[in-house]
Amino acid sequence: MPMALSEFDGYITGLLACPEMIPSSERLPHVWVDTGDAQFPDQKTTEKTIGAVMEHFNSAAGTMTRSLWCEPMYEVDPNSDEVLSEPWVDGFTRAMRLRPNAGEALLDRADEKTWASMIFLMALQDINLGQSKFTEVEIDEIDLEAPDLIPNCVAAILTQSRPERKRRLRRTCRAALTPH
């Protein structure tokens, strides 16, 4: 089974937040999760599917390049209308695990805000995996707040992991504010 949309969106964000570029040939097989091998019925379906995957990647990359911001696509529980950030976090951490040394190096040199953001996302994944040391009450509170906090965490991480994007954004903002 391929990734669900929310997990895929987190995965793309994680790829873009990773301090190292990961080539399509390496990142694309992970979209198909279990086997790493997509089984499409025909060439047209293959092209349409991979085209949609790349289109979403490019759209997210464009947004994050322009603003260092992301709008996560979370799942919503149809029975309770609860926003579920778990699949998104799983995709994000799956992408970051493609370059664990780069993530560790980023954590080592991170400023306080970036460090806290990375630790928070790792804590969310620990909760997802049932490995958290938080109480159930604390986990419930974290689950409620996580969807609103995640975009700020990603922005902090992008500021450190992709400083060239921050510089490009500053130049764009200065150019827009400069009278012609």
CSV table of C-alpha atoms in Angstrom, one decimal:
chain,number,residue,atom,x,y,z
A,1,MET,CA,0.0,0.0,0.0
A,2,PRO,CA,1.3,3.5,-0.8
A,3,MET,CA,1.4,6.2,1.8
A,4,ALA,CA,-1.9,7.9,2.7
A,5,LEU,CA,-2.1,11.6,1.7
A,6,SER,CA,-1.3,12.9,5.2
A,7,GLU,CA,1.7,10.6,5.6
A,8,PHE,CA,2.9,11.5,2.1
A,9,ASP,CA,2.6,15.3,2.8
A,10,GLY,CA,4.6,14.8,6.0
A,11,TYR,CA,7.2,12.8,4.0
A,12,ILE,CA,7.6,15.5,1.4
A,13,THR,CA,7.9,18.1,4.2
A,14,GLY,CA,10.6,16.0,5.8
A,15,LEU,CA,12.5,15.6,2.6
A,16,LEU,CA,12.4,19.4,2.1
A,17,ALA,CA,13.5,20.0,5.7
A,18,CYS,CA,16.4,17.5,5.5
A,19,PRO,CA,19.7,19.4,5.3
A,20,GLU,CA,20.8,17.1,2.4
A,21,MET,CA,19.1,16.9,-0.9
A,22,ILE,CA,17.7,13.4,-1.5
A,23,PRO,CA,17.4,12.4,-5.2
A,24,SER,CA,14.1,11.3,-6.6
A,25,SER,CA,15.4,7.9,-7.4
A,26,GLU,CA,16.0,7.3,-3.6
A,27,ARG,CA,13.0,9.1,-2.2
A,28,LEU,CA,10.3,7.9,-4.6
A,29,PRO,CA,10.4,4.2,-3.7
A,30,HIS,CA,9.6,5.0,0.0
A,31,VAL,CA,6.2,6.4,-1.1
A,32,TRP,CA,5.1,2.9,-1.9
A,33,VAL,CA,6.0,2.0,1.8
A,34,ASP,CA,6.2,-1.8,2.2
A,35,THR,CA,7.9,-3.0,-0.9
A,36,GLY,CA,9.4,0.2,-2.3
A,37,ASP,CA,8.1,-1.1,-5.6
A,38,ALA,CA,5.0,0.4,-7.1
A,39,GLN,CA,2.7,-2.0,-9.0
A,40,PHE,CA,0.7,-0.1,-11.5
A,41,PRO,CA,-1.7,-1.8,-14.0
A,42,ASP,CA,-0.3,0.1,-17.0
A,43,GLN,CA,2.1,2.8,-18.2
A,44,LYS,CA,-0.6,5.6,-18.3
A,45,THR,CA,-1.5,5.0,-14.6
A,46,THR,CA,2.3,4.9,-13.7
A,47,GLU,CA,2.8,8.3,-15.4
A,48,LYS,CA,-0.3,9.9,-13.9
A,49,THR,CA,0.6,8.7,-10.4
A,50,ILE,CA,4.2,9.6,-10.5
A,51,GLY,CA,3.2,12.9,-12.1
A,52,ALA,CA,0.8,13.7,-9.2
A,53,VAL,CA,3.5,12.7,-6.6
A,54,MET,CA,6.0,15.0,-8.3
A,55,GLU,CA,3.5,17.8,-8.6
A,56,HIS,CA,2.7,17.7,-4.9
A,57,PHE,CA,6.4,17.7,-4.1
A,58,ASN,CA,7.1,20.7,-6.3
A,59,SER,CA,4.1,22.6,-4.9
A,60,ALA,CA,5.2,22.0,-1.4
A,61,ALA,CA,8.8,22.9,-2.3
A,62,GLY,CA,7.6,26.1,-3.9
A,63,THR,CA,5.6,27.1,-0.9
A,64,MET,CA,8.3,26.4,1.6
A,65,THR,CA,10.9,28.2,-0.6
A,66,ARG,CA,8.8,31.3,-0.8
A,67,SER,CA,7.8,31.4,2.9
A,68,LEU,CA,9.5,28.7,5.0
A,69,TRP,CA,5.9,27.7,5.9
A,70,CYS,CA,3.9,24.6,5.4
A,71,GLU,CA,0.2,23.9,5.6
A,72,PRO,CA,0.1,20.2,6.7
A,73,MET,CA,-2.6,18.0,5.3
A,74,TYR,CA,-3.8,16.2,8.3
A,75,GLU,CA,-6.3,13.3,8.4
A,76,VAL,CA,-9.6,14.0,10.2
A,77,ASP,CA,-11.4,11.2,12.1
A,78,PRO,CA,-14.8,11.1,10.5
A,79,ASN,CA,-16.4,9.9,13.7
A,80,SER,CA,-15.1,12.6,16.0
A,81,ASP,CA,-13.8,15.3,13.7
A,82,GLU,CA,-10.5,15.1,15.6
A,83,VAL,CA,-7.5,16.3,13.6
A,84,LEU,CA,-5.0,13.5,13.4
A,85,SER,CA,-1.4,14.6,13.0
A,86,GLU,CA,0.1,11.1,13.6
A,87,PRO,CA,0.2,10.0,9.9
A,88,TRP,CA,1.8,13.3,9.0
A,89,VAL,CA,4.4,13.0,11.7
A,90,ASP,CA,5.1,9.4,10.7
A,91,GLY,CA,5.8,10.6,7.1
A,92,PHE,CA,8.0,13.4,8.3
A,93,THR,CA,10.2,11.3,10.5
A,94,ARG,CA,10.4,8.6,7.8
A,95,ALA,CA,11.9,11.2,5.4
A,96,MET,CA,14.3,12.4,8.0
A,97,ARG,CA,15.5,8.9,8.7
A,98,LEU,CA,16.7,8.7,5.1
A,99,ARG,CA,19.6,10.9,6.2
A,100,PRO,CA,20.0,10.2,9.9
A,101,ASN,CA,23.5,11.7,10.1
A,102,ALA,CA,22.3,14.9,8.6
A,103,GLY,CA,19.5,15.1,11.1
A,104,GLU,CA,21.9,14.4,14.0
A,105,ALA,CA,24.3,17.1,12.7
A,106,LEU,CA,21.4,19.6,12.4
A,107,LEU,CA,20.3,18.8,16.0
A,108,ASP,CA,23.9,19.3,17.2
A,109,ARG,CA,24.2,22.8,15.7
A,110,ALA,CA,20.6,23.9,16.1
A,111,ASP,CA,19.6,27.0,17.9
A,112,GLU,CA,17.2,26.6,20.9
A,113,LYS,CA,14.0,27.0,18.8
A,114,THR,CA,15.1,24.5,16.2
A,115,TRP,CA,16.3,22.0,18.8
A,116,ALA,CA,13.0,22.2,20.7
A,117,SER,CA,11.1,21.8,17.4
A,118,MET,CA,13.0,18.7,16.4
A,119,ILE,CA,12.7,17.2,19.9
A,120,PHE,CA,8.9,17.9,19.8
A,121,LEU,CA,8.5,16.1,16.5
A,122,MET,CA,10.6,13.1,17.8
A,123,ALA,CA,8.4,13.0,20.9
A,124,LEU,CA,5.3,13.0,18.7
A,125,GLN,CA,6.7,10.0,16.8
A,126,ASP,CA,7.5,8.3,20.1
A,127,ILE,CA,3.8,8.8,21.0
A,128,ASN,CA,2.8,7.3,17.7
A,129,LEU,CA,4.9,4.3,18.2
A,130,GLY,CA,3.7,3.8,21.8
A,131,GLN,CA,7.2,4.5,23.2
A,132,SER,CA,6.4,7.7,25.0
A,133,LYS,CA,7.1,8.3,28.7
A,134,PHE,CA,4.2,10.8,28.9
A,135,THR,CA,1.1,10.0,30.8
A,136,GLU,CA,-2.2,9.4,28.9
A,137,VAL,CA,-3.5,12.8,30.0
A,138,GLU,CA,-0.3,14.5,28.7
A,139,ILE,CA,-0.5,12.6,25.4
A,140,ASP,CA,-4.1,13.7,25.0
A,141,GLU,CA,-3.1,17.3,25.5
A,142,ILE,CA,-0.1,17.0,23.2
A,143,ASP,CA,-2.4,15.4,20.5
A,144,LEU,CA,-4.8,18.4,20.7
A,145,GLU,CA,-2.0,21.0,20.4
A,146,ALA,CA,0.3,19.2,17.9
A,147,PRO,CA,-1.6,20.2,14.6
A,148,ASP,CA,-1.2,23.9,15.5
A,149,LEU,CA,2.4,23.6,16.6
A,150,ILE,CA,3.8,21.5,13.7
A,151,PRO,CA,3.9,24.3,11.1
A,152,ASN,CA,6.0,26.5,13.5
A,153,CYS,CA,8.3,23.5,14.2
A,154,VAL,CA,8.8,23.0,10.4
A,155,ALA,CA,9.6,26.7,9.9
A,156,ALA,CA,12.2,26.6,12.7
A,157,ILE,CA,13.8,23.5,11.3
A,158,LEU,CA,13.8,25.0,7.7
A,159,THR,CA,15.5,28.1,9.0
A,160,GLN,CA,18.4,26.0,10.2
A,161,SER,CA,18.4,23.1,7.8
A,162,ARG,CA,18.1,25.2,4.6
A,163,PRO,CA,19.6,28.6,5.4
A,164,GLU,CA,19.8,29.4,1.6
A,165,ARG,CA,16.0,29.4,1.6
A,166,LYS,CA,15.9,32.0,4.4
A,167,ARG,CA,18.5,34.2,2.6
A,168,ARG,CA,16.4,33.9,-0.6
A,169,LEU,CA,13.2,34.8,1.3
A,170,ARG,CA,14.9,37.9,2.8
A,171,ARG,CA,16.1,39.0,-0.6
A,172,THR,CA,12.6,38.6,-2.1
A,173,CYS,CA,11.1,40.6,0.8
A,174,ARG,CA,13.7,43.4,0.5
A,175,ALA,CA,13.1,43.6,-3.2
A,176,ALA,CA,9.3,43.8,-2.7
A,177,LEU,CA,9.7,46.6,-0.2
A,178,THR,CA,12.3,48.6,-2.2
A,179,PRO,CA,10.7,51.5,-4.2
A,180,HIS,CA,11.3,51.3,-7.9
